[in-house]
Coordinates of N, CA and C in Angstrom, one line a residue:
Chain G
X1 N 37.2 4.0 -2.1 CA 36.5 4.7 -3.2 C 35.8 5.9 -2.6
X2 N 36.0 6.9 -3.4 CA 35.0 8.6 -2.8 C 33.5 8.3 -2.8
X3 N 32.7 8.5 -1.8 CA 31.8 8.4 -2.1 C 31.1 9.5 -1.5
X4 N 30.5 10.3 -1.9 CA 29.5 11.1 -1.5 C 28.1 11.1 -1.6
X5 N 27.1 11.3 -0.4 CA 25.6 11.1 -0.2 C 24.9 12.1 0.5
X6 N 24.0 12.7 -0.4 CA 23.2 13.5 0.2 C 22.1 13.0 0.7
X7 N 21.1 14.0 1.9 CA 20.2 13.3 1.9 C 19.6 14.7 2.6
X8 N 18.1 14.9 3.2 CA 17.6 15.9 3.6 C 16.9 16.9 2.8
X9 N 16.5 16.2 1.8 CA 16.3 16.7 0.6 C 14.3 16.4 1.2
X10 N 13.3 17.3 0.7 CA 12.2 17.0 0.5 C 11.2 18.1 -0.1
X11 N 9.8 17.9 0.8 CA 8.9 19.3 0.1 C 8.7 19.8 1.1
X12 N 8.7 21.4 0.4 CA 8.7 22.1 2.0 C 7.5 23.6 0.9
X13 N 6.8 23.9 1.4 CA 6.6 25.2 1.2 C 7.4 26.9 0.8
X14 N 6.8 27.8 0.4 CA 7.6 28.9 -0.1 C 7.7 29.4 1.4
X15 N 8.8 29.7 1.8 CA 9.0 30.5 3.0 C 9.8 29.6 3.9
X16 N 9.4 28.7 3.5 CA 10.0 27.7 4.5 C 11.7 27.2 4.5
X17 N 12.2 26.1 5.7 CA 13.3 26.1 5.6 C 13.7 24.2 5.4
X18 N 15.2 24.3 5.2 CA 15.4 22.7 4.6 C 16.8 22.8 4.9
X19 N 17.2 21.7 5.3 CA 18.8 21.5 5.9 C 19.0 20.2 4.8
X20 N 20.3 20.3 3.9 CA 20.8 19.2 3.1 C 22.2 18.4 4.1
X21 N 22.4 17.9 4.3 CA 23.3 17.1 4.6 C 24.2 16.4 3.3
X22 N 25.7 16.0 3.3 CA 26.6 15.4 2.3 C 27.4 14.7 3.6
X23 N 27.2 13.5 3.0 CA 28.2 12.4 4.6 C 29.3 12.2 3.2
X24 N 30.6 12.3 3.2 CA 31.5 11.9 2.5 C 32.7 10.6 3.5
X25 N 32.9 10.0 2.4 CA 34.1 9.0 2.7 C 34.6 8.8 1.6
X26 N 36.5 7.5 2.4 CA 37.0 7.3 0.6 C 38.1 8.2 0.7
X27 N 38.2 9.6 1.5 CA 39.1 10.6 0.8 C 39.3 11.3 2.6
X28 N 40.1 12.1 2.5 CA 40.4 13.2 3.8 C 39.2 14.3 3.8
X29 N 38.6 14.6 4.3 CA 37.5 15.5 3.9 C 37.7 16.6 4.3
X30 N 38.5 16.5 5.5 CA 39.0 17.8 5.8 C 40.1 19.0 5.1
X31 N 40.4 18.0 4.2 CA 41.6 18.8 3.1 C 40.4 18.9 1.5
X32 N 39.6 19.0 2.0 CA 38.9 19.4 0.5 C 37.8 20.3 0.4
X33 N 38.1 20.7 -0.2 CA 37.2 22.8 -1.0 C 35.9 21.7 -1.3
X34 N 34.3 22.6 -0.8 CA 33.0 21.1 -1.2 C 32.6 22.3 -1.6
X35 N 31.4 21.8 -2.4 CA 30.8 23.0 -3.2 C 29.1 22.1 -2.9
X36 N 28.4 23.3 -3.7 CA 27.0 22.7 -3.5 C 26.7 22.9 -5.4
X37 N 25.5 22.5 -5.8 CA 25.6 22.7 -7.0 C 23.8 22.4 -7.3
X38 N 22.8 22.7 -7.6 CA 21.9 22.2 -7.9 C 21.5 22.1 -9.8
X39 N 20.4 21.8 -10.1 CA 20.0 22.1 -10.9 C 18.4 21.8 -11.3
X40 N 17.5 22.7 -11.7 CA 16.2 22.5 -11.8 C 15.6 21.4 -12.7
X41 N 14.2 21.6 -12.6 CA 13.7 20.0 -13.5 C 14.0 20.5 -14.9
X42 N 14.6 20.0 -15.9 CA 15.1 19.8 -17.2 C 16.0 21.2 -17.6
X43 N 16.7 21.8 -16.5 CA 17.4 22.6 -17.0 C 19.3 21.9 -16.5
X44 N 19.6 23.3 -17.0 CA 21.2 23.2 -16.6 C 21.6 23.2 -15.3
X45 N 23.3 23.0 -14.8 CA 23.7 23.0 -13.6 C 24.0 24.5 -13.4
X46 N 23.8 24.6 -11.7 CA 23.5 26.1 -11.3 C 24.4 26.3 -10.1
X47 N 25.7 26.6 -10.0 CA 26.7 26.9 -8.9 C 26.1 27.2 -7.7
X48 N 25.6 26.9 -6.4 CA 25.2 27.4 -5.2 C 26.1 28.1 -4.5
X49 N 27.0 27.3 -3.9 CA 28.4 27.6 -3.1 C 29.5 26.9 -2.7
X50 N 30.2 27.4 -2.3 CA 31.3 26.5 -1.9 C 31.7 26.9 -0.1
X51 N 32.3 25.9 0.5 CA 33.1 26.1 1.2 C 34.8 25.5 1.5
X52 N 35.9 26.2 1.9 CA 36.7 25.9 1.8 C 37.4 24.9 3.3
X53 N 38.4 24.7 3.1 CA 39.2 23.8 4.5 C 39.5 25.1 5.8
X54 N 39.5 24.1 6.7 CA 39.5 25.0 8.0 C 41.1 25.7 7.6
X55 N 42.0 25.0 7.0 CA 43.2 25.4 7.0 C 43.1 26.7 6.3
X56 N 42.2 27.2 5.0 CA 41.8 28.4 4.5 C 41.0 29.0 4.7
X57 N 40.7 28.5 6.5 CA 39.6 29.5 7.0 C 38.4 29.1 6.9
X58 N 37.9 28.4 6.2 CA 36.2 27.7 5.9 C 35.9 28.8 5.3
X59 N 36.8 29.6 4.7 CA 35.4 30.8 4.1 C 34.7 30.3 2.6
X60 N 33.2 30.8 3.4 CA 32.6 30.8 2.2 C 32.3 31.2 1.1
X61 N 31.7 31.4 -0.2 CA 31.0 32.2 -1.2 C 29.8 31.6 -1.8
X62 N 28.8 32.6 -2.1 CA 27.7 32.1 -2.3 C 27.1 32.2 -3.9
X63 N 26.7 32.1 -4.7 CA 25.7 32.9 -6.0 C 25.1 33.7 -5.3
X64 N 24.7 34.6 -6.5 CA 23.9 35.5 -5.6 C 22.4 35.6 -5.5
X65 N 21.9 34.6 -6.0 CA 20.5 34.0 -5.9 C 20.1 33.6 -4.4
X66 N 21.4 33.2 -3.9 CA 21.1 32.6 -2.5 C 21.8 33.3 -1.5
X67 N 22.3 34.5 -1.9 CA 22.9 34.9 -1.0 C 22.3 35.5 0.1
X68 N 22.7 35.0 1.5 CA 21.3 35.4 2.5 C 20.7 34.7 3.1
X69 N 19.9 33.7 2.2 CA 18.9 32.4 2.1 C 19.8 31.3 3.1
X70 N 21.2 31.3 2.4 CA 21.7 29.5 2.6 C 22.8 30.2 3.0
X71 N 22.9 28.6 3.4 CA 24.7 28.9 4.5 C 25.2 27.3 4.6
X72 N 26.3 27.7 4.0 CA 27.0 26.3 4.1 C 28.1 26.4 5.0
X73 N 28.5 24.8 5.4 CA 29.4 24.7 7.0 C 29.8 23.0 6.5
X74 N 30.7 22.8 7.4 CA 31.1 21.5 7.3 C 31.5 21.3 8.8
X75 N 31.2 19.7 9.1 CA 32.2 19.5 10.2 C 32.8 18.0 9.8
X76 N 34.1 18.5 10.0 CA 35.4 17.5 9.5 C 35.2 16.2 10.4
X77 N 34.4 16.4 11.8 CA 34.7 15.8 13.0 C 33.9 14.6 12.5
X78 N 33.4 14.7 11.5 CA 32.1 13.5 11.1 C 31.9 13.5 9.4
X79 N 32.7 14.1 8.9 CA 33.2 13.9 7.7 C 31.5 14.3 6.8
X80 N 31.0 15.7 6.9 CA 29.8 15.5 6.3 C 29.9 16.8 6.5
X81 N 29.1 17.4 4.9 CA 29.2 19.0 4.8 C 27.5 18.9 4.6
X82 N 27.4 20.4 4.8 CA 25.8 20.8 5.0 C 25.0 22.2 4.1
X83 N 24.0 22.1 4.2 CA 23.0 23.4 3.3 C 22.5 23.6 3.8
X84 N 22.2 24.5 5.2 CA 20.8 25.1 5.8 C 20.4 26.2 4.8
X85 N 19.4 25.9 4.3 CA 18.6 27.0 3.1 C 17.3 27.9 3.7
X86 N 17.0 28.5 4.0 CA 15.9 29.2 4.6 C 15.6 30.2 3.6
X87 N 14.3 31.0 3.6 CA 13.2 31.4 3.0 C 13.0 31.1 1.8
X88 N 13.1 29.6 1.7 CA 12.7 28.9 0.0 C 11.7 29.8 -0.4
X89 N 12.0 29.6 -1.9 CA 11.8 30.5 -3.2 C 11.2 29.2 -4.0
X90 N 9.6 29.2 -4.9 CA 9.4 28.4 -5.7 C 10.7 27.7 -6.9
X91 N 11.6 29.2 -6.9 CA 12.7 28.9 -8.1 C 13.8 28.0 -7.5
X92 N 13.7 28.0 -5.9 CA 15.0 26.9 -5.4 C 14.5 25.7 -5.7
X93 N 13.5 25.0 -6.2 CA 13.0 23.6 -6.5 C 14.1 22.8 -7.4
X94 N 14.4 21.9 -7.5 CA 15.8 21.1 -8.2 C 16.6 20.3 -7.5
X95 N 17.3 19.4 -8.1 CA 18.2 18.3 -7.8 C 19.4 18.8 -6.8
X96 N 19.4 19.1 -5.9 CA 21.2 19.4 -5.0 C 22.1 17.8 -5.0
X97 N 23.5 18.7 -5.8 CA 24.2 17.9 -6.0 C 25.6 18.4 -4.7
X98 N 26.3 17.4 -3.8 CA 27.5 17.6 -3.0 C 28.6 17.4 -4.2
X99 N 29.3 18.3 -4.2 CA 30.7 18.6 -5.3 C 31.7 18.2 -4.2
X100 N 33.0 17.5 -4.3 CA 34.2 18.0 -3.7 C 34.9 16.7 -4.6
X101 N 36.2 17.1 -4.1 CA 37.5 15.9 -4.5 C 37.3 15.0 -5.8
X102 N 36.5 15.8 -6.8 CA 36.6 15.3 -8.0 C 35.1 14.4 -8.1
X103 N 34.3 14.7 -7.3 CA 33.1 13.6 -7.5 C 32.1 14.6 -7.4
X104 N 30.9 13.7 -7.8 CA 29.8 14.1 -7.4 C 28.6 13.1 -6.7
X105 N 27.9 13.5 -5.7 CA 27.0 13.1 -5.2 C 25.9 12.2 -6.1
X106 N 25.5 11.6 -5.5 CA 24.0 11.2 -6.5 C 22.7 12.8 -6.7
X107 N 23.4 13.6 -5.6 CA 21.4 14.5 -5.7 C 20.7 14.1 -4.8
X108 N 19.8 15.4 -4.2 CA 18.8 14.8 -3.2 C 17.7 16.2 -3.9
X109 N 16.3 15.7 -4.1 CA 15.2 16.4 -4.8 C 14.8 17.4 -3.9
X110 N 14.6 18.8 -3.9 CA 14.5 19.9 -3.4 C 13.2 20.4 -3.7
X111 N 11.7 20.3 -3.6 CA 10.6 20.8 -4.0 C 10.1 21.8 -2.8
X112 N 9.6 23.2 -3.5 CA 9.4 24.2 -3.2 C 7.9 24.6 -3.7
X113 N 6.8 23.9 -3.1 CA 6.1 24.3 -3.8 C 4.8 25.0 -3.1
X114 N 3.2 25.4 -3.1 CA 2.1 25.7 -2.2 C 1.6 24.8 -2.5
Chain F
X1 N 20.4 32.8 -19.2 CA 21.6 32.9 -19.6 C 23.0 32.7 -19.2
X2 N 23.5 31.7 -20.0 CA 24.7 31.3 -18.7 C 25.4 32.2 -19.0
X3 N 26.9 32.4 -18.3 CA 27.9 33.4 -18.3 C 28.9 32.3 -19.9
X4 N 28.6 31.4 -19.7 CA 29.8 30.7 -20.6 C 28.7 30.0 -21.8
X5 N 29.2 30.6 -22.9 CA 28.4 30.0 -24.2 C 28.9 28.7 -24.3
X6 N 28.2 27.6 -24.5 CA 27.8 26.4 -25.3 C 26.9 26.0 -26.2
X7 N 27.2 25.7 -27.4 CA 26.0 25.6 -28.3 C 25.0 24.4 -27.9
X8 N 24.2 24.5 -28.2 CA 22.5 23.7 -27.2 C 22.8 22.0 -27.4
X9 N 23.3 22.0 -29.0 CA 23.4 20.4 -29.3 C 24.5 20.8 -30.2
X10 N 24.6 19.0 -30.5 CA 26.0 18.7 -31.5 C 25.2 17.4 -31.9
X11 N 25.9 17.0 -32.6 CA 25.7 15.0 -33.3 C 26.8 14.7 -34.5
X12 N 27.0 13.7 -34.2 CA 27.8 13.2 -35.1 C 27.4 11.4 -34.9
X13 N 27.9 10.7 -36.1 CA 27.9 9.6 -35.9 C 28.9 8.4 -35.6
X14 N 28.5 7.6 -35.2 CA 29.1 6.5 -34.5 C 30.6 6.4 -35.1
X15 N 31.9 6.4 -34.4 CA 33.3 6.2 -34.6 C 33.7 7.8 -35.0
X16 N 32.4 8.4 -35.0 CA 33.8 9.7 -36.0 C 33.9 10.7 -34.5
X17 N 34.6 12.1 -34.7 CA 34.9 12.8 -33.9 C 33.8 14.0 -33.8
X18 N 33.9 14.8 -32.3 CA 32.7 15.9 -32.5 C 33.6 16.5 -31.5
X19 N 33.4 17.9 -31.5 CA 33.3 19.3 -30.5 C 33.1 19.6 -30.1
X20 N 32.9 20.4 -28.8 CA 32.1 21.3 -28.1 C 32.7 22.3 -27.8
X21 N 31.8 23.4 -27.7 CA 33.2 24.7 -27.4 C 32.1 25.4 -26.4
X22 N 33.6 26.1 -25.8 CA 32.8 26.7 -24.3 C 33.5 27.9 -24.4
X23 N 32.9 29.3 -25.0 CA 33.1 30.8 -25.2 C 32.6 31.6 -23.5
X24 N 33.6 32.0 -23.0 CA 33.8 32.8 -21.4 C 34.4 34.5 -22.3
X25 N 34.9 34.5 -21.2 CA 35.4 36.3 -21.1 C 37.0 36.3 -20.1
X26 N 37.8 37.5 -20.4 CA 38.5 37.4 -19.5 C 38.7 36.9 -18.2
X27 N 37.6 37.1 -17.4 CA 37.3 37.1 -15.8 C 37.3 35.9 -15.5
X28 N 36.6 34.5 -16.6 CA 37.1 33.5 -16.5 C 37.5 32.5 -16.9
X29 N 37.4 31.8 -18.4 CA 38.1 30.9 -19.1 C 39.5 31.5 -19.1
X30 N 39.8 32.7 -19.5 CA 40.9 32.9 -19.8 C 42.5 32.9 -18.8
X31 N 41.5 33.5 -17.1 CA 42.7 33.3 -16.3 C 42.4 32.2 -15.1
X32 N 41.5 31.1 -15.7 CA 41.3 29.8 -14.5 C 41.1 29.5 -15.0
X33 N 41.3 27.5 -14.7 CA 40.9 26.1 -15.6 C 39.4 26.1 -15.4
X34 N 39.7 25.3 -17.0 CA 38.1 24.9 -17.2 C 38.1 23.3 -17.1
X35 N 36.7 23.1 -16.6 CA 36.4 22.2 -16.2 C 35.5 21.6 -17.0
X36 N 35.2 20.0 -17.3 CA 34.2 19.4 -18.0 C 33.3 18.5 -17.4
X37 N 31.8 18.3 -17.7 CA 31.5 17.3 -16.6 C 30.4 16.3 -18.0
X38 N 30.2 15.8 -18.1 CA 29.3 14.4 -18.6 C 28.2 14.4 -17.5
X39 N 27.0 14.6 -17.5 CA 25.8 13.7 -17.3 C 24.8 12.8 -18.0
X40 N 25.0 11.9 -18.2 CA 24.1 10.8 -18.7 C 22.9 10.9 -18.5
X41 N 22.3 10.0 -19.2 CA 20.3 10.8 -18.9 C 20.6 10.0 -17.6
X42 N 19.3 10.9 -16.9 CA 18.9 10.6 -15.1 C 20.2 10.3 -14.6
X43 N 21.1 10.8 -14.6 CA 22.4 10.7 -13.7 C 22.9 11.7 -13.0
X44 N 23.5 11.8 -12.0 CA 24.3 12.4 -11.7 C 25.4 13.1 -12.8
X45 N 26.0 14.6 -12.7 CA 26.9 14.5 -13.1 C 28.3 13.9 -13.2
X46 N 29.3 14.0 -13.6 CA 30.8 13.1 -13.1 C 31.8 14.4 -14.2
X47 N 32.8 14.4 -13.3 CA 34.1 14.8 -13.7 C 34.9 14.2 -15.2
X48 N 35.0 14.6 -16.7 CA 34.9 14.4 -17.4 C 36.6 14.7 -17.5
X49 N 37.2 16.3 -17.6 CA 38.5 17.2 -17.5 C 38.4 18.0 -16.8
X50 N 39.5 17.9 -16.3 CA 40.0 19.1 -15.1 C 41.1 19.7 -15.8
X51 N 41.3 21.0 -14.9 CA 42.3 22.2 -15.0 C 42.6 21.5 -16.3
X52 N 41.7 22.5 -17.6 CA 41.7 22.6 -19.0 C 41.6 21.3 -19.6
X53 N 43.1 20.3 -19.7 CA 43.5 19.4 -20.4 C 43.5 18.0 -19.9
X54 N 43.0 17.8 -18.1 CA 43.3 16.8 -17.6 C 42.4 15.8 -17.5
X55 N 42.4 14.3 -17.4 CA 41.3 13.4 -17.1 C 41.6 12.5 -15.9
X56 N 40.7 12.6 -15.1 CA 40.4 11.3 -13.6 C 40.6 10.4 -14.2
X57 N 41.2 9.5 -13.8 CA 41.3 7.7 -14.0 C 40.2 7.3 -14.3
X58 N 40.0 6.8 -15.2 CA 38.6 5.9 -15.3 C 38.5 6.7 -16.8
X59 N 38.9 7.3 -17.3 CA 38.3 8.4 -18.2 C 38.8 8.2 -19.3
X60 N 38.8 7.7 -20.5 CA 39.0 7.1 -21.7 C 39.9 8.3 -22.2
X61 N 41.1 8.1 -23.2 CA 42.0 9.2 -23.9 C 41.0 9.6 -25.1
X62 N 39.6 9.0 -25.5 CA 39.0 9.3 -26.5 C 38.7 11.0 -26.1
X63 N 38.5 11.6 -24.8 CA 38.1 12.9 -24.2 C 39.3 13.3 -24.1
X64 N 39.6 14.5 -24.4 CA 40.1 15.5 -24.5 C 39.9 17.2 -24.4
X65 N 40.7 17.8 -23.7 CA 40.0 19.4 -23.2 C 41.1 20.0 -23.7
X66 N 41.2 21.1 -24.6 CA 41.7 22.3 -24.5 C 41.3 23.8 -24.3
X67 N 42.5 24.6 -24.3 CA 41.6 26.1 -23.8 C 42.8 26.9 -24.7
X68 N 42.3 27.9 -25.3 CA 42.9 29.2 -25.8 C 42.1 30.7 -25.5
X69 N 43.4 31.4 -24.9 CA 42.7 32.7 -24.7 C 41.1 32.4 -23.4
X70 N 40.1 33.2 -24.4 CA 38.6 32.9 -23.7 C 37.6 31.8 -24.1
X71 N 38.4 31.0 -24.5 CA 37.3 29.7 -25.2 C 37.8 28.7 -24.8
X72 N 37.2 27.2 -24.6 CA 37.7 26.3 -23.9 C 37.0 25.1 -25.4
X73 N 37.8 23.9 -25.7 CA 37.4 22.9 -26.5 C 37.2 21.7 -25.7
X74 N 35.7 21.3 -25.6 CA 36.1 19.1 -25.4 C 35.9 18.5 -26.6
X75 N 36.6 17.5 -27.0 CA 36.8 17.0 -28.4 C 36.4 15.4 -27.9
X76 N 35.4 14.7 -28.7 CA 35.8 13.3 -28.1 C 35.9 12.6 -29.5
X77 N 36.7 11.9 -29.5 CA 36.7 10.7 -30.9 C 36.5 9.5 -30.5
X78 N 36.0 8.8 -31.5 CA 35.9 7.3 -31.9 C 34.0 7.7 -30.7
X79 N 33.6 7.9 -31.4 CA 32.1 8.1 -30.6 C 31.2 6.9 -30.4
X80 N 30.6 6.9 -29.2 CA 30.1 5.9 -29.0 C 28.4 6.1 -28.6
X81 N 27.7 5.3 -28.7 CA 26.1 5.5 -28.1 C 26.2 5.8 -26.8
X82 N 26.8 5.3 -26.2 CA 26.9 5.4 -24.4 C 26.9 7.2 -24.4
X83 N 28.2 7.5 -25.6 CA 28.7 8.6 -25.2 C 27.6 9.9 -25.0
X84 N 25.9 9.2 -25.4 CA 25.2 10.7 -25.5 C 24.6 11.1 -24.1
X85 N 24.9 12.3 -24.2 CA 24.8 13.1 -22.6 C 24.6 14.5 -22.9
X86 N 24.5 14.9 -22.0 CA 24.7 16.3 -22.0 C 25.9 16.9 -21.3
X87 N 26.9 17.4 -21.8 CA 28.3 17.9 -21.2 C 28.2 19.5 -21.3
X88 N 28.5 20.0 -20.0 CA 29.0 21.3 -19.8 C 30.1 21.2 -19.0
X89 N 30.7 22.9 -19.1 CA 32.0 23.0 -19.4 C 31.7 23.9 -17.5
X90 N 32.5 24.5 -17.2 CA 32.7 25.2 -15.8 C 33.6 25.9 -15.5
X91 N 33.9 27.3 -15.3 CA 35.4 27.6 -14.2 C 34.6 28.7 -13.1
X92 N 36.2 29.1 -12.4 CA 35.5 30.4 -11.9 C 36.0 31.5 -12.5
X93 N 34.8 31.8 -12.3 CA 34.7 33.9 -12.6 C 34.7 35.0 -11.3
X94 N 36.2 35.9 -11.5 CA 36.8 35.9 -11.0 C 36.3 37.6 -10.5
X95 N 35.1 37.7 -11.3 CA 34.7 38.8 -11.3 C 33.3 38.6 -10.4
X96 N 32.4 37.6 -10.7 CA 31.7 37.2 -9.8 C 32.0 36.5 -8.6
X97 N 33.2 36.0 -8.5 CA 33.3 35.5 -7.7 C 32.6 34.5 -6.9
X98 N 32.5 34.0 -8.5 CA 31.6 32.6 -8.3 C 32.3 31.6 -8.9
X99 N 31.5 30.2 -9.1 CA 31.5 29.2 -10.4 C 30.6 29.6 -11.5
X100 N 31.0 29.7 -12.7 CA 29.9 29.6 -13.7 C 29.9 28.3 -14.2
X101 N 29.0 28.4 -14.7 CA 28.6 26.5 -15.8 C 28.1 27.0 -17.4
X102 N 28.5 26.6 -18.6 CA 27.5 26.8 -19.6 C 26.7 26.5 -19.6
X103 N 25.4 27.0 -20.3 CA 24.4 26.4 -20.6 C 24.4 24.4 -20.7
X104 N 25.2 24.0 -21.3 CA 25.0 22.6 -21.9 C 24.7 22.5 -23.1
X105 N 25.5 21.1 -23.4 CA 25.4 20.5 -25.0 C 24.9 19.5 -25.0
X106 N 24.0 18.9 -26.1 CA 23.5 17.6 -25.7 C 24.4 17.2 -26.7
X107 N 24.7 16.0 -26.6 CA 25.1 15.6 -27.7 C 24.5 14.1 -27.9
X108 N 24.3 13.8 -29.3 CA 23.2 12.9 -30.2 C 24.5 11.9 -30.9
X109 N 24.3 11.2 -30.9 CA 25.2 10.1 -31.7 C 24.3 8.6 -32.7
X110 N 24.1 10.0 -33.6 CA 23.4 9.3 -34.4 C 23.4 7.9 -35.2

């Protein structure tokens, strides 16, 4: 069964930095496009980024809310994709969700606050 | 403002049929699949239909997705209480060169 888990998720201050981790199993991970996805307290889902398979290069794309800020990477070798986010923004506060191979993560809580 | 319109809510009641419609633009409903996702209160989202018309195993034939042109439809019949969520719709935009998401629909099953 697919299962994906984030975790790395907590409170950090405005300026500050936060690494998300996604450990995936269940599936090939190395053959699948992962996306990131958040969404804030009671609003809608908000596209972060994606990255692709080494075979298409790993390139990435970002929103452009975060473009700059975050950087997504994966390593196949341990089956777990990542979010280093740096100079959090009060507005990055929300649920990050790990997207790939048709699932979704449970979410790890993302607070940005003073 | 999302890039893809969805109306805020819908309802209908128990057993009958309801709609949702997901209004995009060239750049993306019209030349890439739309996607649908179901979140349940405090849940995670989950994969509802893929590329337009399709459903993951597990996924009841009561859901259904279509697309014309720049507008995307999820239709679900025989409604159920379970069924109330909030569903948005998703592709990419080809112009942003992004993912967009609609706003979201709640939908009430009165």
């Amino acid at each position: 069964e697919v299962h994906l888990v984030e975790s790395g998720g907590g409170f950090v201050k405005p300026g500050g930095s936060l690494r998300l981790s996604c450990a995936a199993s269940g599936f090939t991970f190395s053959n699948a496009l992962m996306s990131w996805v958040r969404q804030a307290p009671g609003k809608g889902l908000e596209w972060v980024g994606r990255i692709k398979t080494k075979t298409d290069g790993a390139t990435t794309d970002y929103a452009a809310p975060v473009k700059g800020r975050f950087t997504i990477s994966r390593d196949d070798s341990i089956n777990t994709l990542f979010l280093q986010m740096n100079s959090l923004k009060i507005e990055d506060t929300g649920v990050y969700y790990c997207v790939g191979w048709m699932r979704w993560g449970q979410g790890t809580l993302v607070t940005v606050s003073s | 403002q999302s890039v893809l319109t969805q109306p805020p809510s819908v309802s209908a009641a128990p057993g009958q049929k309801v709609t949702i419609s997901c209004s995009g633009s060239s750049s993306n409903i019209e030349n890439n699949y739309v996607f649908w996702y179901q979140q349940l209160p405090g849940t995670a989202p989950k994969f509802l239909i893929y590329e337009n018309n399709k459903r993951p195993s597990g996924i009841p034939d009561r859901f259904s997705g279509s697309k014309s042109g720049t507008s995307a439809t999820l239709g679900i019949t025989g409604l159920q209480t379970g069924d109330e969520a909030d569903y948005y719709c998703g592709t990419w935009d080809t112009s942003l060169s992004g993912w967009v998401f609609g706003g979201g629909t709640k939908l009430t099953v009165l």
